CSV table of C-alpha atoms in Angstrom, one decimal:
chain,number,residue,atom,x,y,z
O,1,MET,CA,-2.0,-233.0,5.5
O,2,THR,CA,-1.7,-236.7,6.0
O,3,TYR,CA,-3.1,-237.5,2.6
O,4,ASP,CA,-0.8,-235.0,0.8
O,5,THR,CA,2.3,-236.3,2.4
O,6,GLN,CA,1.6,-240.1,2.5
O,7,SER,CA,3.6,-240.7,-0.7
O,8,TYR,CA,6.7,-239.6,1.2
O,9,THR,CA,5.9,-241.2,4.5
O,10,SER,CA,4.5,-244.6,3.5
O,11,GLY,CA,8.1,-246.1,3.1
O,12,ALA,CA,7.3,-247.3,-0.4
O,13,LEU,CA,10.1,-245.3,-2.0
O,14,SER,CA,13.6,-246.6,-2.3
O,15,GLY,CA,16.7,-244.9,-0.8
O,16,SER,CA,17.8,-243.5,-4.2
O,17,ALA,CA,14.3,-242.1,-4.8
O,18,TYR,CA,14.5,-240.3,-1.4
O,19,GLY,CA,17.9,-238.9,-2.4
O,20,ILE,CA,16.3,-237.5,-5.7
O,21,ILE,CA,13.5,-236.0,-3.7
O,22,GLY,CA,16.0,-234.4,-1.3
O,23,LEU,CA,18.0,-232.8,-4.1
O,24,SER,CA,14.9,-231.7,-5.9
O,25,THR,CA,13.6,-230.1,-2.8
O,26,LEU,CA,16.8,-228.2,-2.3
O,27,ILE,CA,16.5,-226.9,-5.9
O,28,ALA,CA,12.9,-225.9,-5.3
O,29,LEU,CA,13.8,-224.2,-2.1
O,30,CYS,CA,16.0,-221.8,-4.1
O,31,TYR,CA,12.7,-220.0,-5.2
O,32,ILE,CA,10.4,-221.0,-2.3
O,33,ILE,CA,12.4,-219.4,0.5
O,34,PRO,CA,13.0,-216.0,-1.1
O,35,ALA,CA,9.4,-215.9,-2.3
O,36,ILE,CA,8.0,-216.5,1.2
O,37,PHE,CA,10.3,-214.0,2.7
O,38,LEU,CA,9.4,-211.4,0.1
O,39,ILE,CA,5.7,-212.0,0.7
O,40,GLN,CA,6.3,-211.6,4.5
O,41,PHE,CA,8.2,-208.4,3.9
O,42,LEU,CA,5.5,-207.0,1.5
O,43,GLY,CA,2.8,-208.0,4.0
O,44,ARG,CA,4.4,-205.9,6.8
O,45,LYS,CA,5.0,-203.0,4.4
O,46,CYS,CA,1.5,-203.0,3.0
O,47,GLN,CA,0.0,-203.6,6.5
O,48,VAL,CA,-1.7,-206.9,5.4
O,49,LYS,CA,-3.0,-209.2,8.2
O,50,PRO,CA,-0.6,-212.1,8.4
O,51,LEU,CA,-3.4,-214.5,9.1
O,52,VAL,CA,-5.0,-213.9,5.7
O,53,LEU,CA,-1.7,-214.8,4.0
O,54,VAL,CA,-1.5,-218.0,6.1
O,55,PHE,CA,-5.0,-219.0,5.0
O,56,ALA,CA,-4.1,-218.2,1.4
O,57,LEU,CA,-1.0,-220.4,1.8
O,58,ILE,CA,-2.9,-223.3,3.3
O,59,GLY,CA,-5.7,-223.0,0.8
O,60,GLY,CA,-3.5,-223.0,-2.2
O,61,PHE,CA,-1.2,-225.8,-1.0
O,62,PHE,CA,-3.5,-228.3,0.6
O,63,ILE,CA,-7.0,-227.6,-0.7
O,64,THR,CA,-6.4,-226.4,-4.2
O,65,GLY,CA,-3.4,-228.6,-4.8
O,66,TRP,CA,-5.2,-231.7,-4.0
O,67,LEU,CA,-8.4,-230.8,-5.8
O,68,ALA,CA,-6.6,-229.8,-9.0
O,69,GLY,CA,-5.1,-233.3,-9.4
O,70,SER,CA,-8.6,-234.9,-9.1
O,71,ALA,CA,-10.3,-232.3,-11.2
O,72,ASN,CA,-7.7,-232.6,-14.1
O,73,THR,CA,-8.2,-236.4,-14.1
O,74,PHE,CA,-12.0,-236.0,-14.1
O,75,SER,CA,-12.0,-233.4,-16.8
O,76,HIS,CA,-9.7,-235.5,-19.0
O,77,GLU,CA,-12.0,-238.6,-18.7
O,78,TRP,CA,-15.2,-236.5,-19.2
O,79,VAL,CA,-14.0,-234.7,-22.3
O,80,THR,CA,-12.4,-237.7,-24.0
O,81,ALA,CA,-15.5,-239.8,-23.5
O,82,ARG,CA,-17.5,-237.2,-25.5
O,83,LEU,CA,-15.0,-236.5,-28.4
O,84,SER,CA,-15.2,-238.4,-31.7
O,85,SER,CA,-11.8,-237.2,-32.8
O,86,LYS,CA,-9.3,-237.0,-30.1
O,87,ASN,CA,-6.1,-236.2,-31.8
O,88,PHE,CA,-6.3,-232.5,-31.5
O,89,PHE,CA,-7.4,-232.7,-27.9
O,90,TYR,CA,-4.6,-235.0,-26.9
O,91,ARG,CA,-2.1,-232.6,-28.6
O,92,PHE,CA,-3.2,-229.5,-26.7
O,93,GLU,CA,-5.0,-231.0,-23.7
O,94,ASP,CA,-2.7,-229.7,-21.1
O,95,ALA,CA,-2.7,-226.2,-22.6
O,96,ILE,CA,-6.5,-226.1,-22.8
O,97,MET,CA,-7.7,-227.9,-19.7
O,98,ALA,CA,-5.1,-226.9,-17.1
O,99,PRO,CA,-6.1,-223.1,-17.2
O,100,LEU,CA,-9.8,-224.0,-17.1
O,101,VAL,CA,-9.4,-226.3,-14.2
O,102,GLU,CA,-6.7,-224.8,-12.1
O,103,GLU,CA,-7.4,-221.0,-12.3
O,104,PRO,CA,-11.0,-221.3,-10.7
O,105,LEU,CA,-9.5,-223.6,-8.0
O,106,LYS,CA,-6.8,-221.1,-7.2
O,107,LEU,CA,-9.3,-218.3,-7.2
O,108,ALA,CA,-11.3,-220.4,-4.6
O,109,ALA,CA,-8.3,-220.4,-2.3
O,110,PHE,CA,-8.1,-216.6,-2.7
O,111,ILE,CA,-11.8,-216.2,-1.9
O,112,PHE,CA,-11.5,-218.6,1.1
O,113,ALA,CA,-8.7,-216.5,2.6
O,114,VAL,CA,-10.3,-213.1,2.2
O,115,TYR,CA,-13.7,-214.5,3.4
O,116,VAL,CA,-12.1,-215.8,6.6
O,117,VAL,CA,-10.0,-212.7,7.2
O,118,PRO,CA,-11.7,-209.8,5.3
O,119,THR,CA,-9.2,-207.8,3.3
O,120,LYS,CA,-10.3,-204.7,1.3
O,121,SER,CA,-7.2,-202.8,0.2
O,122,TYR,CA,-6.0,-203.5,-3.4
O,123,LYS,CA,-2.4,-204.1,-2.2
O,124,GLY,CA,-3.7,-206.6,0.4
O,125,LEU,CA,-5.9,-208.4,-2.1
O,126,LEU,CA,-3.1,-208.6,-4.6
O,127,LEU,CA,-0.7,-210.1,-2.1
O,128,VAL,CA,-3.3,-212.7,-1.0
O,129,ALA,CA,-3.8,-213.7,-4.6
O,130,ILE,CA,0.0,-214.0,-5.2
O,131,THR,CA,0.3,-216.1,-2.0
O,132,ALA,CA,-2.5,-218.5,-3.1
O,133,GLY,CA,-1.0,-218.9,-6.5
O,134,LEU,CA,2.5,-219.4,-5.1
O,135,SER,CA,1.4,-222.1,-2.6
O,136,PHE,CA,-0.4,-224.0,-5.4
O,137,GLN,CA,2.7,-223.8,-7.4
O,138,ILE,CA,4.8,-225.2,-4.6
O,139,SER,CA,2.3,-228.1,-4.3
O,140,GLU,CA,2.3,-228.8,-8.0
O,141,ASP,CA,6.1,-228.8,-8.1
O,142,PHE,CA,6.3,-231.5,-5.4
O,143,SER,CA,3.6,-233.6,-7.2
O,144,TYR,CA,5.7,-233.3,-10.4
O,145,ILE,CA,8.8,-234.5,-8.5
O,146,LEU,CA,6.9,-237.7,-7.5
O,147,SER,CA,5.5,-238.3,-11.0
O,148,ASP,CA,8.9,-237.8,-12.6
O,149,LEU,CA,10.7,-240.2,-10.3
O,150,PRO,CA,10.1,-243.4,-12.4
O,151,ASP,CA,11.9,-241.7,-15.3
O,152,GLY,CA,15.1,-241.4,-13.4
O,153,PHE,CA,17.5,-238.9,-11.9
O,154,SER,CA,18.2,-236.7,-14.9
O,155,TYR,CA,14.6,-236.4,-15.9
O,156,THR,CA,13.4,-235.5,-12.4
O,157,ILE,CA,16.2,-233.0,-11.7
O,158,SER,CA,15.9,-231.3,-15.1
O,159,GLY,CA,12.1,-231.0,-14.6
O,160,ILE,CA,12.4,-229.2,-11.2
O,161,LEU,CA,15.2,-227.0,-12.5
O,162,GLY,CA,12.9,-225.9,-15.4
O,163,ARG,CA,10.0,-225.3,-13.0
O,164,THR,CA,12.3,-223.4,-10.6
O,165,ILE,CA,13.5,-221.1,-13.4
O,166,GLY,CA,9.9,-220.7,-14.6
O,167,ALA,CA,8.7,-219.8,-11.1
O,168,VAL,CA,9.6,-216.2,-11.8
O,169,SER,CA,6.4,-216.0,-13.9
O,170,SER,CA,4.1,-218.8,-13.1
O,171,HIS,CA,0.9,-219.5,-11.0
O,172,TRP,CA,1.3,-216.6,-8.6
O,173,LEU,CA,1.2,-214.3,-11.6
O,174,TYR,CA,-1.9,-216.0,-13.2
O,175,THR,CA,-3.8,-216.0,-9.9
O,176,SER,CA,-3.0,-212.3,-9.3
O,177,PHE,CA,-4.3,-211.4,-12.9
O,178,LEU,CA,-7.6,-213.3,-12.4
O,179,ALA,CA,-8.3,-212.3,-8.8
O,180,MET,CA,-7.5,-208.6,-9.3
O,181,GLY,CA,-9.4,-208.6,-12.6
O,182,LEU,CA,-12.5,-210.0,-11.0
O,183,VAL,CA,-12.2,-207.6,-7.9
O,184,LEU,CA,-12.1,-204.6,-10.3
O,185,ILE,CA,-15.1,-205.9,-12.2
O,186,TRP,CA,-17.1,-206.4,-9.0
O,187,ARG,CA,-16.2,-202.9,-7.7
O,188,SER,CA,-17.0,-201.5,-11.1
O,189,ARG,CA,-20.4,-203.1,-10.9
O,190,GLN,CA,-20.9,-201.8,-7.4
O,191,ASN,CA,-20.0,-198.2,-8.7
O,192,LEU,CA,-17.0,-198.1,-6.4
O,193,ILE,CA,-14.7,-197.4,-9.3
O,194,SER,CA,-15.4,-195.9,-12.7
O,195,SER,CA,-17.0,-198.2,-15.3
O,196,LYS,CA,-14.6,-197.0,-18.0
O,197,TYR,CA,-12.1,-199.5,-16.6
O,198,SER,CA,-14.3,-202.4,-17.4
O,199,LEU,CA,-12.3,-203.4,-20.5
O,200,ILE,CA,-9.1,-203.3,-18.5
O,201,ASP,CA,-10.7,-205.5,-15.8
O,202,MET,CA,-11.8,-208.1,-18.4
O,203,LEU,CA,-8.3,-208.1,-19.9
O,204,TYR,CA,-6.8,-208.8,-16.5
O,205,ALA,CA,-9.1,-211.7,-15.9
O,206,CYS,CA,-8.9,-213.3,-19.3
O,207,GLY,CA,-5.1,-212.6,-19.3
O,208,ALA,CA,-4.7,-215.2,-16.5
O,209,PHE,CA,-6.1,-218.0,-18.8
O,210,ALA,CA,-4.2,-216.7,-21.8
O,211,ALA,CA,-0.9,-216.5,-20.1
O,212,HIS,CA,-1.4,-219.9,-18.5
O,213,LEU,CA,-2.3,-221.6,-21.8
O,214,LEU,CA,0.6,-219.8,-23.6
O,215,GLU,CA,3.2,-220.9,-21.0
O,216,ILE,CA,2.1,-224.6,-21.1
O,217,TYR,CA,2.0,-224.6,-24.9
O,218,LEU,CA,5.4,-223.0,-25.4
O,219,PHE,CA,6.9,-225.2,-22.7
O,220,GLU,CA,5.7,-228.4,-24.4
O,221,ILE,CA,6.9,-227.4,-28.0
């Protein structure tokens, strides 16, 4: 937690920068607070153990959020070092690499939560996946606020406004697609559900990567 918050607590930012961060945080809270309350409500209604949602929240925010930044940097350096022609890659890098790096990491937060607090119901697993994706989304939003600060007030505020509006269909959705697709594939292989649903399971899992890629590509056009 200290590592994740040191950019805010080190005292290196100016007063105006803290003002921009404060306003950006208020904007982000417009989706964060309702989303947390909705997850809490659905958790009670679906009889999901609160602790598994807490672990999903912690895993997605602190563990996956931190690892994604390092993994994205490493993957960029590794791929560019091996490409002879980099123009195409630079043009579509975010759309290609972000899903490949971030989706497995968010899935790891989901697995971590259900491993620590076993959860078997489909509704429970879906809610854990949504929580892991949402918490990563929150972590990413705050990292973007920091990275946008040097470009000024208008750029930072417009960025978080766009991400707040886009939160309706973002990381929580991708993670739920991938996690539930893999859960269904696993249960199909264990003969717990009919194998005739295998194609649908694959579409769910692949849909997470496709939706993530498409969202980034369209956003950057």
